[in-house]
Amino acid sequence: METSEILIKAGQLLLSLSILVVLHEMGHFIPAKLFKTKVEKFYLFFDPWFSLFKFKKGETEYGVGWLPLGGYVKISGMIDESMDKEQMAQPPQPWEFRSKPAWQRLIIMIGGVTVNLILGFLIYTMILWYWGKQYLPIENVKYGIVADSLAQSIGLRDGDKILAADNKPIESFEYITRDVILNEAKVIQVERDGQQVNVPIPKGFVNKTIKRKASIVYPRLVAQLDTVFQDKPGFAAGMRQGDKVLSFNDTTVQYYHDLVKMIRRDTGKAVNITLLRGADTVRINTTVPTQGGFGVGALPNKQLDIVTRHYSFGQAIPAGFEEAISTLVRYVQQIRLIFVSEEVKASESLGGFMTIGSLFPSEWDWQSFWQLTALLSIILAFMNILPIPALDGGHVVFLTYEMITGRKPSEKFMEYAQIVGMVILFGLLLYANGLDIWRWISDKF
């Protein structure tokens, strides 16, 4: 990957996280202010020892830290990551968090999660309204699939038309791999030579699919050159956009993936290629490049009926809500698999900032950016509501206990719980990012 691509991915990740963190902390800040609770600091990123930028307005110091692992608001009278024991040793003041009624403290604590959920919903709504939803219906994959080696190992074949997984219809072609993994499907139903065939999924397949980190099936396309780059060898050899490849070295070619195999097989060799250009047959002689191929390609959006579903603003609101809920459910399913599935291992499924950054495209694309920001917003909401001390969810558990029993946990207990929670969080952070580094080293060497 080129340096420019890495910088573009990093820039998108940094902007996305900045938006999410600032709005999450605003979710705590606004109700705290409404309930007249003093907020001492509002920071994007963490600022151990020093900050990059800061200013004070009223009673609150606003700033940007140098450690991009999140952000925080420091609320007076609250045991948080600052571990300000000196303040907690003083008598409670009316403006402190600990002096407020439990229901007000609960609203303050769930504010960040609430904002992230609403933000995810709003972004999905605006995406659907502005861009619509583009997808490839499973029935529109008219030439069937191209099965990679992993898919072929379980019995899928090139040309199969996938219908369902465990007899549950799959709406979009892009959802095939996802649905098989999340639902731990046991059988894939396909149409083969006009008949329905059941392809059993053996044990271990889901784990191998997760390791692949890519789709295991692709739409099969005819050998038509939908794109020919003018600065590549194919154009220089005489290939033109719209040409249909009839034969390669006198071997009949019907589908594009077969053409690719032949090109790779004959790298560096002299070949003859027969093309159909309009009503004319064109025959060219050339040499297959030793690397990079001819610079030609077949495109699904040129050969298959890809559907774009458009939404009015009124229609986008319930659709955006449904998309947000579906995203949350799928993420919960992914987390569940780590704990209950024998095939899914945390060491192969978890990732840190490098994994998240790799999700962004190598060219700046606003639709992809907002799509991923919405996804990360939903993930951030779920992760923060987990009942782990030091997270919002941990504080919610203790507040719920207080509201039910009428007894507040002691401050000493809260201090110990905060320390335990921070150890767990930093441990997970180091583990996830350590996995990223290990994978990067393994790929390089």
Coordinates of N, CA and C in Angstrom, one line a residue, residues 101-294:
P101 N -29.6 13.7 42.3 CA -30.4 12.5 42.4 C -29.9 11.4 41.5
A102 N -30.2 10.1 41.9 CA -29.8 9.0 41.0 C -30.3 9.1 39.6
W103 N -31.5 9.5 39.4 CA -32.1 9.5 38.1 C -31.4 10.5 37.2
Q104 N -31.0 11.7 37.8 CA -30.2 12.6 37.0 C -28.8 12.1 36.6
R105 N -28.2 11.4 37.6 CA -26.9 10.8 37.3 C -27.0 9.8 36.2
L106 N -28.1 9.0 36.2 CA -28.3 8.0 35.2 C -28.4 8.6 33.8
I107 N -29.2 9.7 33.7 CA -29.4 10.4 32.4 C -28.0 10.9 31.9
I108 N -27.2 11.5 32.8 CA -25.9 12.0 32.4 C -25.1 10.8 31.9
M109 N -25.1 9.6 32.6 CA -24.2 8.5 32.2 C -24.7 7.9 30.9
I110 N -26.0 7.8 30.6 CA -26.4 7.2 29.4 C -26.4 8.1 28.2
G111 N -26.1 9.4 28.5 CA -26.2 10.4 27.4 C -25.3 10.1 26.2
G112 N -24.1 9.7 26.5 CA -23.1 9.4 25.4 C -23.6 8.3 24.5
V113 N -24.1 7.2 25.1 CA -24.6 6.0 24.3 C -25.8 6.5 23.5
T114 N -26.7 7.2 24.2 CA -27.9 7.7 23.5 C -27.5 8.5 22.2
V115 N -26.6 9.4 22.4 CA -26.1 10.3 21.2 C -25.6 9.4 20.1
N116 N -24.8 8.4 20.5 CA -24.2 7.5 19.4 C -25.2 6.7 18.7
L117 N -26.2 6.3 19.4 CA -27.3 5.5 18.7 C -28.1 6.5 17.8
I118 N -28.4 7.7 18.3 CA -29.2 8.6 17.5 C -28.4 9.1 16.3
L119 N -27.0 9.3 16.5 CA -26.2 9.7 15.4 C -26.1 8.6 14.3
G120 N -26.0 7.3 14.7 CA -26.0 6.3 13.7 C -27.3 6.3 12.9
F121 N -28.4 6.4 13.6 CA -29.7 6.5 12.9 C -29.8 7.7 12.0
L122 N -29.3 8.8 12.4 CA -29.4 10.0 11.6 C -28.5 9.9 10.3
I123 N -27.3 9.4 10.5 CA -26.4 9.2 9.4 C -27.0 8.2 8.4
Y124 N -27.5 7.1 8.8 CA -28.1 6.1 7.9 C -29.3 6.8 7.2
T125 N -30.1 7.6 7.9 CA -31.2 8.2 7.3 C -30.8 9.2 6.2
M126 N -29.7 10.0 6.4 CA -29.3 10.9 5.4 C -28.6 10.2 4.2
I127 N -27.9 9.1 4.5 CA -27.3 8.3 3.4 C -28.4 7.8 2.5
L128 N -29.4 7.2 3.0 CA -30.5 6.7 2.2 C -31.2 7.8 1.5
W129 N -31.4 8.9 2.1 CA -32.1 10.0 1.4 C -31.3 10.6 0.3
Y130 N -30.0 10.8 0.5 CA -29.1 11.4 -0.5 C -28.6 10.5 -1.6
W131 N -28.1 9.3 -1.2 CA -27.6 8.4 -2.1 C -28.5 7.2 -2.5
G132 N -29.4 6.9 -1.6 CA -30.2 5.7 -1.8 C -29.4 4.5 -1.3
K133 N -30.0 3.3 -1.6 CA -29.3 2.0 -1.3 C -29.1 1.2 -2.5
Q134 N -27.8 1.0 -2.8 CA -27.5 0.2 -4.0 C -27.1 -1.2 -3.6
Y135 N -27.7 -2.2 -4.3 CA -27.4 -3.6 -4.0 C -27.7 -4.5 -5.2
L136 N -27.1 -5.7 -5.2 CA -27.3 -6.6 -6.3 C -28.2 -7.7 -5.8
P137 N -29.5 -7.7 -6.2 CA -30.4 -8.8 -5.8 C -29.8 -10.2 -6.2
I138 N -30.0 -11.1 -5.4 CA -29.4 -12.4 -5.6 C -29.9 -13.0 -6.9
E139 N -31.2 -12.7 -7.3 CA -31.7 -13.3 -8.5 C -31.2 -12.6 -9.8
N140 N -30.5 -11.5 -9.6 CA -29.9 -10.8 -10.8 C -28.5 -11.3 -11.1
V141 N -28.0 -12.2 -10.4 CA -26.7 -12.7 -10.7 C -26.9 -13.8 -11.7
K142 N -27.2 -13.4 -13.0 CA -27.7 -14.3 -14.0 C -26.7 -15.3 -14.5
Y143 N -25.4 -15.1 -14.3 CA -24.4 -16.0 -14.8 C -23.9 -16.9 -13.7
G144 N -24.5 -16.8 -12.5 CA -24.1 -17.6 -11.3 C -22.8 -17.0 -10.7
I145 N -22.1 -17.8 -9.9 CA -21.0 -17.3 -9.1 C -19.7 -17.8 -9.6
V146 N -18.6 -17.1 -9.2 CA -17.3 -17.7 -9.3 C -16.9 -18.1 -7.8
A147 N -16.6 -19.3 -7.6 CA -16.3 -19.8 -6.3 C -14.8 -19.9 -6.1
D148 N -14.3 -19.3 -5.0 CA -12.8 -19.4 -4.8 C -12.5 -20.7 -4.3
S149 N -11.2 -21.0 -4.0 CA -10.8 -22.3 -3.5 C -11.5 -22.8 -2.3
L150 N -11.7 -21.8 -1.3 CA -12.4 -22.2 -0.1 C -13.9 -22.6 -0.4
A151 N -14.5 -21.9 -1.2 CA -15.9 -22.2 -1.5 C -16.0 -23.5 -2.3
Q152 N -15.0 -23.8 -3.2 CA -15.0 -25.0 -3.9 C -14.7 -26.2 -3.0
S153 N -14.0 -26.0 -1.9 CA -13.7 -27.1 -1.0 C -14.9 -27.7 -0.3
I154 N -16.0 -26.9 -0.2 CA -17.2 -27.4 0.4 C -18.2 -27.9 -0.7
G155 N -17.9 -27.7 -1.9 CA -18.8 -28.3 -3.0 C -19.4 -27.2 -3.9
L156 N -19.2 -25.9 -3.6 CA -19.7 -24.9 -4.5 C -19.0 -24.9 -5.8
R157 N -19.7 -24.6 -6.9 CA -19.0 -24.7 -8.2 C -19.3 -23.4 -9.0
D158 N -18.3 -23.0 -9.9 CA -18.5 -21.9 -10.7 C -19.8 -22.1 -11.5
G159 N -20.7 -21.0 -11.5 CA -21.9 -21.1 -12.3 C -23.1 -21.4 -11.4
D160 N -22.9 -21.9 -10.1 CA -24.0 -22.1 -9.2 C -24.7 -20.8 -8.9
K161 N -26.0 -20.9 -8.8 CA -26.8 -19.7 -8.4 C -27.3 -19.9 -7.0
I162 N -26.7 -19.1 -6.1 CA -27.0 -19.2 -4.7 C -28.5 -18.7 -4.4
L163 N -29.2 -19.5 -3.7 CA -30.6 -19.1 -3.4 C -30.9 -18.8 -2.0
A164 N -30.3 -19.6 -1.1 CA -30.6 -19.4 0.4 C -29.6 -20.0 1.2
A165 N -29.6 -19.7 2.5 CA -28.7 -20.4 3.5 C -29.6 -20.9 4.6
D166 N -29.6 -22.2 4.8 CA -30.5 -22.9 5.8 C -32.0 -22.5 5.4
N167 N -32.2 -22.5 4.1 CA -33.6 -22.2 3.5 C -34.1 -20.8 3.8
K168 N -33.2 -20.0 4.3 CA -33.6 -18.6 4.5 C -33.1 -17.8 3.3
P169 N -34.0 -17.2 2.5 CA -33.6 -16.4 1.3 C -32.6 -15.3 1.6
I170 N -31.7 -15.1 0.7 CA -30.7 -14.0 0.8 C -31.1 -12.9 -0.1
E171 N -31.3 -11.7 0.4 CA -31.8 -10.6 -0.4 C -30.7 -10.1 -1.4
S172 N -29.5 -9.9 -0.9 CA -28.5 -9.2 -1.7 C -27.3 -10.1 -1.8
F173 N -26.6 -10.1 -3.0 CA -25.5 -10.9 -3.2 C -24.4 -10.6 -2.2
E174 N -24.2 -9.3 -1.8 CA -23.2 -8.9 -0.9 C -23.4 -9.5 0.5
Y175 N -24.6 -10.0 0.8 CA -24.9 -10.6 2.2 C -24.6 -12.0 2.3
I176 N -24.1 -12.7 1.2 CA -24.0 -14.2 1.3 C -23.0 -14.6 2.4
T177 N -21.8 -14.1 2.3 CA -20.7 -14.5 3.3 C -21.1 -14.0 4.7
R178 N -21.7 -12.8 4.8 CA -22.1 -12.3 6.1 C -23.2 -13.2 6.7
D179 N -24.2 -13.6 6.0 CA -25.3 -14.4 6.5 C -24.8 -15.8 6.9
V180 N -23.9 -16.4 6.1 CA -23.4 -17.7 6.4 C -22.7 -17.7 7.7
I181 N -21.9 -16.6 7.9 CA -21.0 -16.5 9.2 C -21.9 -16.2 10.4
L182 N -22.7 -15.2 10.3 CA -23.5 -14.7 11.5 C -24.5 -15.7 11.9
N183 N -25.1 -16.4 10.9 CA -26.2 -17.4 11.3 C -25.7 -18.8 11.4
E184 N -24.3 -18.9 11.3 CA -23.7 -20.2 11.4 C -24.5 -21.3 10.6
A185 N -24.7 -20.9 9.3 CA -25.5 -21.8 8.4 C -24.9 -23.1 8.3
K186 N -25.8 -24.1 8.1 CA -25.3 -25.5 8.0 C -25.4 -26.0 6.5
V187 N -26.3 -25.4 5.7 CA -26.5 -25.8 4.4 C -26.7 -24.5 3.5
I188 N -26.2 -24.5 2.3 CA -26.4 -23.5 1.3 C -27.2 -24.1 0.2
Q189 N -28.3 -23.5 -0.2 CA -29.2 -24.0 -1.3 C -28.8 -23.2 -2.6
V190 N -28.5 -24.0 -3.6 CA -28.0 -23.4 -4.9 C -28.8 -24.0 -6.0
E191 N -28.9 -23.3 -7.1 CA -29.5 -23.8 -8.3 C -28.3 -24.2 -9.2
R192 N -28.3 -25.5 -9.7 CA -27.2 -26.0 -10.5 C -27.8 -26.8 -11.6
D193 N -27.6 -26.4 -12.8 CA -28.1 -27.1 -14.0 C -29.6 -27.3 -14.0
G194 N -30.3 -26.2 -13.5 CA -31.7 -26.2 -13.4 C -32.3 -26.9 -12.3
Q195 N -31.5 -27.5 -11.4 CA -32.1 -28.2 -10.2 C -31.5 -27.6 -8.9
Q196 N -32.3 -27.7 -7.8 CA -31.9 -27.2 -6.5 C -31.0 -28.2 -5.9
V197 N -29.9 -27.8 -5.4 CA -28.9 -28.7 -4.7 C -28.6 -28.1 -3.4
N198 N -28.5 -29.0 -2.4 CA -28.1 -28.6 -1.0 C -26.6 -28.8 -0.9
V199 N -25.8 -27.8 -0.5 CA -24.4 -27.9 -0.3 C -24.1 -27.8 1.2
P200 N -23.8 -28.9 1.9 CA -23.6 -28.8 3.3 C -22.3 -28.0 3.7
I201 N -22.4 -27.3 4.8 CA -21.2 -26.5 5.3 C -20.5 -27.3 6.4
P202 N -19.3 -27.8 6.2 CA -18.7 -28.6 7.2 C -18.2 -27.7 8.4
K203 N -17.9 -28.4 9.5 CA -17.3 -27.8 10.6 C -15.9 -27.2 10.3
G204 N -15.7 -26.0 10.7 CA -14.4 -25.3 10.5 C -14.5 -24.3 9.3
F205 N -15.6 -24.4 8.5 CA -15.7 -23.5 7.4 C -15.8 -22.0 7.8
V206 N -16.6 -21.8 8.8 CA -16.8 -20.4 9.2 C -15.5 -19.8 9.7
N207 N -14.7 -20.5 10.4 CA -13.4 -20.0 10.9 C -12.5 -19.7 9.7
K208 N -12.5 -20.6 8.7 CA -11.6 -20.3 7.6 C -12.1 -19.1 6.8
T209 N -13.4 -18.9 6.7 CA -14.0 -17.8 6.0 C -13.6 -16.5 6.7
I210 N -13.7 -16.5 8.0 CA -13.3 -15.3 8.8 C -11.9 -14.9 8.5
K211 N -11.0 -16.0 8.5 CA -9.6 -15.7 8.3 C -9.3 -15.1 6.9
R212 N -10.2 -15.5 5.9 CA -10.0 -15.1 4.6 C -10.2 -13.5 4.5
K213 N -11.1 -13.0 5.3 CA -11.4 -11.6 5.4 C -11.8 -11.0 4.0
A214 N -12.5 -11.8 3.3 CA -13.0 -11.4 1.9 C -14.1 -12.3 1.6
S215 N -14.8 -11.9 0.6 CA -15.9 -12.7 0.1 C -15.3 -14.0 -0.5
I216 N -16.1 -15.1 -0.4 CA -15.6 -16.4 -1.0 C -16.3 -16.7 -2.3
V217 N -17.2 -15.9 -2.7 CA -17.9 -16.0 -4.0 C -18.0 -14.6 -4.6
Y218 N -18.0 -14.6 -5.9 CA -18.1 -13.4 -6.7 C -19.1 -13.6 -7.9
P219 N -19.7 -12.5 -8.3 CA -20.6 -12.7 -9.5 C -19.8 -13.1 -10.7
R220 N -20.3 -14.1 -11.4 CA -19.6 -14.5 -12.7 C -20.0 -13.6 -13.8
L221 N -19.0 -13.1 -14.6 CA -19.2 -12.2 -15.7 C -18.7 -12.8 -17.0
V222 N -19.3 -12.3 -18.1 CA -18.9 -12.8 -19.4 C -17.6 -12.1 -19.7
A223 N -16.8 -12.6 -20.7 CA -15.5 -12.1 -21.0 C -15.6 -10.8 -21.9
Q224 N -16.3 -9.8 -21.4 CA -16.4 -8.6 -22.1 C -15.6 -7.5 -21.4
L225 N -14.8 -6.7 -22.2 CA -13.9 -5.7 -21.6 C -14.7 -4.4 -21.3
D226 N -15.2 -4.3 -20.1 CA -16.0 -3.1 -19.8 C -15.2 -1.9 -19.5
T227 N -13.9 -2.2 -19.2 CA -13.0 -1.1 -19.0 C -11.6 -1.5 -19.5
V228 N -11.0 -0.5 -20.2 CA -9.6 -0.7 -20.8 C -8.9 0.6 -20.5
F229 N -7.8 0.5 -19.7 CA -7.1 1.7 -19.3 C -6.1 2.0 -20.5
Q230 N -6.1 3.3 -20.9 CA -5.3 3.7 -22.1 C -3.8 3.7 -21.8
D231 N -3.4 3.7 -20.6 CA -2.0 3.7 -20.3 C -1.4 2.3 -19.9
K232 N -2.2 1.3 -20.2 CA -1.9 -0.1 -19.9 C -1.6 -0.9 -21.2
P233 N -0.9 -2.1 -21.0 CA -0.5 -2.9 -22.2 C -1.7 -3.3 -23.1
G234 N -2.8 -3.6 -22.5 CA -4.0 -4.1 -23.2 C -4.4 -3.1 -24.3
F235 N -4.4 -1.8 -24.0 CA -4.8 -0.8 -25.0 C -3.8 -0.7 -26.1
A236 N -2.5 -0.7 -25.7 CA -1.4 -0.7 -26.7 C -1.4 -1.9 -27.6
A237 N -1.9 -3.0 -27.1 CA -2.0 -4.2 -27.9 C -3.2 -4.2 -28.9
G238 N -4.1 -3.3 -28.6 CA -5.3 -3.2 -29.6 C -6.6 -3.5 -28.9
M239 N -6.6 -3.8 -27.6 CA -7.9 -4.1 -27.0 C -8.7 -2.7 -26.7
R240 N -10.0 -2.8 -26.9 CA -10.8 -1.6 -26.7 C -12.0 -1.9 -25.8
Q241 N -12.5 -0.8 -25.1 CA -13.6 -1.0 -24.2 C -14.8 -1.5 -25.0
G242 N -15.5 -2.5 -24.5 CA -16.7 -3.0 -25.2 C -16.4 -4.3 -26.0
D243 N -15.1 -4.6 -26.2 CA -14.7 -5.8 -26.9 C -15.1 -7.0 -26.1
K244 N -15.5 -8.0 -26.8 CA -15.8 -9.3 -26.2 C -14.8 -10.3 -26.6
V245 N -14.1 -11.0 -25.6 CA -13.1 -11.9 -25.9 C -13.7 -13.2 -26.3
L246 N -13.4 -13.7 -27.5 CA -13.9 -15.0 -28.0 C -13.0 -16.1 -27.8
S247 N -11.6 -15.9 -27.9 CA -10.7 -16.9 -27.7 C -9.3 -16.4 -27.2
F248 N -8.6 -17.2 -26.5 CA -7.3 -16.8 -26.0 C -6.3 -18.0 -26.4
N249 N -5.4 -17.7 -27.3 CA -4.5 -18.8 -27.7 C -5.3 -19.9 -28.3
D250 N -6.3 -19.6 -29.1 CA -7.2 -20.5 -29.8 C -8.1 -21.4 -28.9
T251 N -8.1 -21.0 -27.6 CA -9.0 -21.7 -26.6 C -10.2 -20.8 -26.4
T252 N -11.4 -21.3 -26.6 CA -12.7 -20.5 -26.5 C -12.8 -20.0 -25.1
V253 N -13.2 -18.7 -25.0 CA -13.3 -18.0 -23.7 C -14.8 -17.6 -23.6
Q254 N -15.4 -17.9 -22.5 CA -16.8 -17.4 -22.3 C -16.9 -16.5 -21.1
Y255 N -16.2 -16.8 -20.1 CA -16.3 -16.0 -18.8 C -15.0 -15.3 -18.5
Y256 N -15.1 -14.1 -17.9 CA -14.0 -13.3 -17.6 C -13.0 -14.0 -16.6
H257 N -13.5 -14.7 -15.6 CA -12.5 -15.3 -14.6 C -11.7 -16.4 -15.3
D258 N -12.2 -17.0 -16.4 CA -11.4 -18.0 -17.1 C -10.3 -17.2 -17.9
L259 N -10.7 -16.1 -18.4 CA -9.7 -15.3 -19.2 C -8.5 -14.9 -18.2
V260 N -8.9 -14.5 -17.0 CA -7.8 -14.1 -16.0 C -6.9 -15.2 -15.7
K261 N -7.5 -16.4 -15.6 CA -6.6 -17.6 -15.3 C -5.7 -17.9 -16.5
M262 N -6.1 -17.7 -17.7 CA -5.3 -17.9 -18.9 C -4.2 -16.9 -18.9
I263 N -4.5 -15.7 -18.6 CA -3.5 -14.6 -18.7 C -2.4 -14.9 -17.6
R264 N -2.8 -15.3 -16.4 CA -1.8 -15.6 -15.4 C -1.0 -16.8 -15.8
R265 N -1.6 -17.8 -16.4 CA -0.9 -19.0 -16.8 C 0.2 -18.7 -17.9
D266 N -0.1 -17.7 -18.8 CA 0.8 -17.5 -19.9 C 1.6 -16.2 -19.7
T267 N 1.9 -15.8 -18.4 CA 2.7 -14.6 -18.2 C 4.0 -14.6 -18.9
G268 N 4.3 -13.5 -19.7 CA 5.5 -13.4 -20.4 C 5.6 -14.1 -21.7
K269 N 4.5 -14.8 -22.1 CA 4.5 -15.6 -23.3 C 3.8 -14.8 -24.5
A270 N 4.1 -15.2 -25.7 CA 3.4 -14.6 -26.9 C 2.1 -15.3 -27.0
V271 N 1.0 -14.6 -27.2 CA -0.4 -15.2 -27.4 C -1.1 -14.5 -28.5
N272 N -2.2 -15.2 -28.9 CA -3.1 -14.5 -29.9 C -4.5 -14.5 -29.2
I273 N -5.2 -13.4 -29.4 CA -6.5 -13.1 -28.8 C -7.5 -12.7 -29.9
T274 N -8.6 -13.4 -29.9 CA -9.7 -13.1 -30.8 C -10.8 -12.3 -30.1
L275 N -11.1 -11.1 -30.7 CA -12.1 -10.2 -30.1 C -13.3 -10.0 -31.0
L276 N -14.5 -9.8 -30.4 CA -15.6 -9.4 -31.2 C -15.9 -7.9 -30.9
R277 N -15.8 -7.1 -31.9 CA -15.9 -5.6 -31.7 C -17.1 -5.2 -32.6
G278 N -18.3 -5.0 -32.0 CA -19.5 -4.8 -32.8 C -19.8 -6.0 -33.6
A279 N -19.8 -5.9 -34.9 CA -20.1 -7.0 -35.8 C -18.8 -7.6 -36.4
D280 N -17.6 -7.0 -36.0 CA -16.4 -7.4 -36.6 C -15.6 -8.3 -35.7
T281 N -14.9 -9.2 -36.2 CA -13.9 -10.1 -35.5 C -12.5 -9.5 -35.6
V282 N -11.9 -9.3 -34.5 CA -10.5 -8.7 -34.5 C -9.6 -9.7 -33.9
R283 N -8.4 -9.9 -34.5 CA -7.4 -10.9 -34.0 C -6.1 -10.1 -33.7
I284 N -5.6 -10.2 -32.5 CA -4.4 -9.5 -32.2 C -3.4 -10.5 -31.7
N285 N -2.1 -10.2 -31.9 CA -1.0 -10.9 -31.4 C -0.2 -10.0 -30.4
T286 N 0.1 -10.5 -29.2 CA 0.8 -9.7 -28.3 C 1.5 -10.6 -27.3
T287 N 2.2 -10.0 -26.3 CA 2.9 -10.8 -25.3 C 2.2 -10.4 -23.9
V288 N 1.9 -11.4 -23.1 CA 1.3 -11.2 -21.8 C 2.4 -10.5 -20.9
P289 N 2.0 -9.3 -20.3 CA 3.0 -8.7 -19.4 C 3.4 -9.6 -18.3
T290 N 4.6 -9.4 -17.8 CA 5.1 -10.2 -16.7 C 4.5 -9.8 -15.4
Q291 N 4.0 -8.6 -15.3 CA 3.3 -8.3 -14.0 C 2.2 -7.2 -14.3
G292 N 1.1 -7.2 -13.6 CA 0.1 -6.2 -13.7 C -1.0 -6.5 -14.7
G293 N -0.8 -7.5 -15.5 CA -1.8 -7.9 -16.5 C -2.0 -6.9 -17.6
F294 N -3.1 -6.9 -18.3 CA -3.3 -6.1 -19.5 C -3.9 -4.7 -19.1

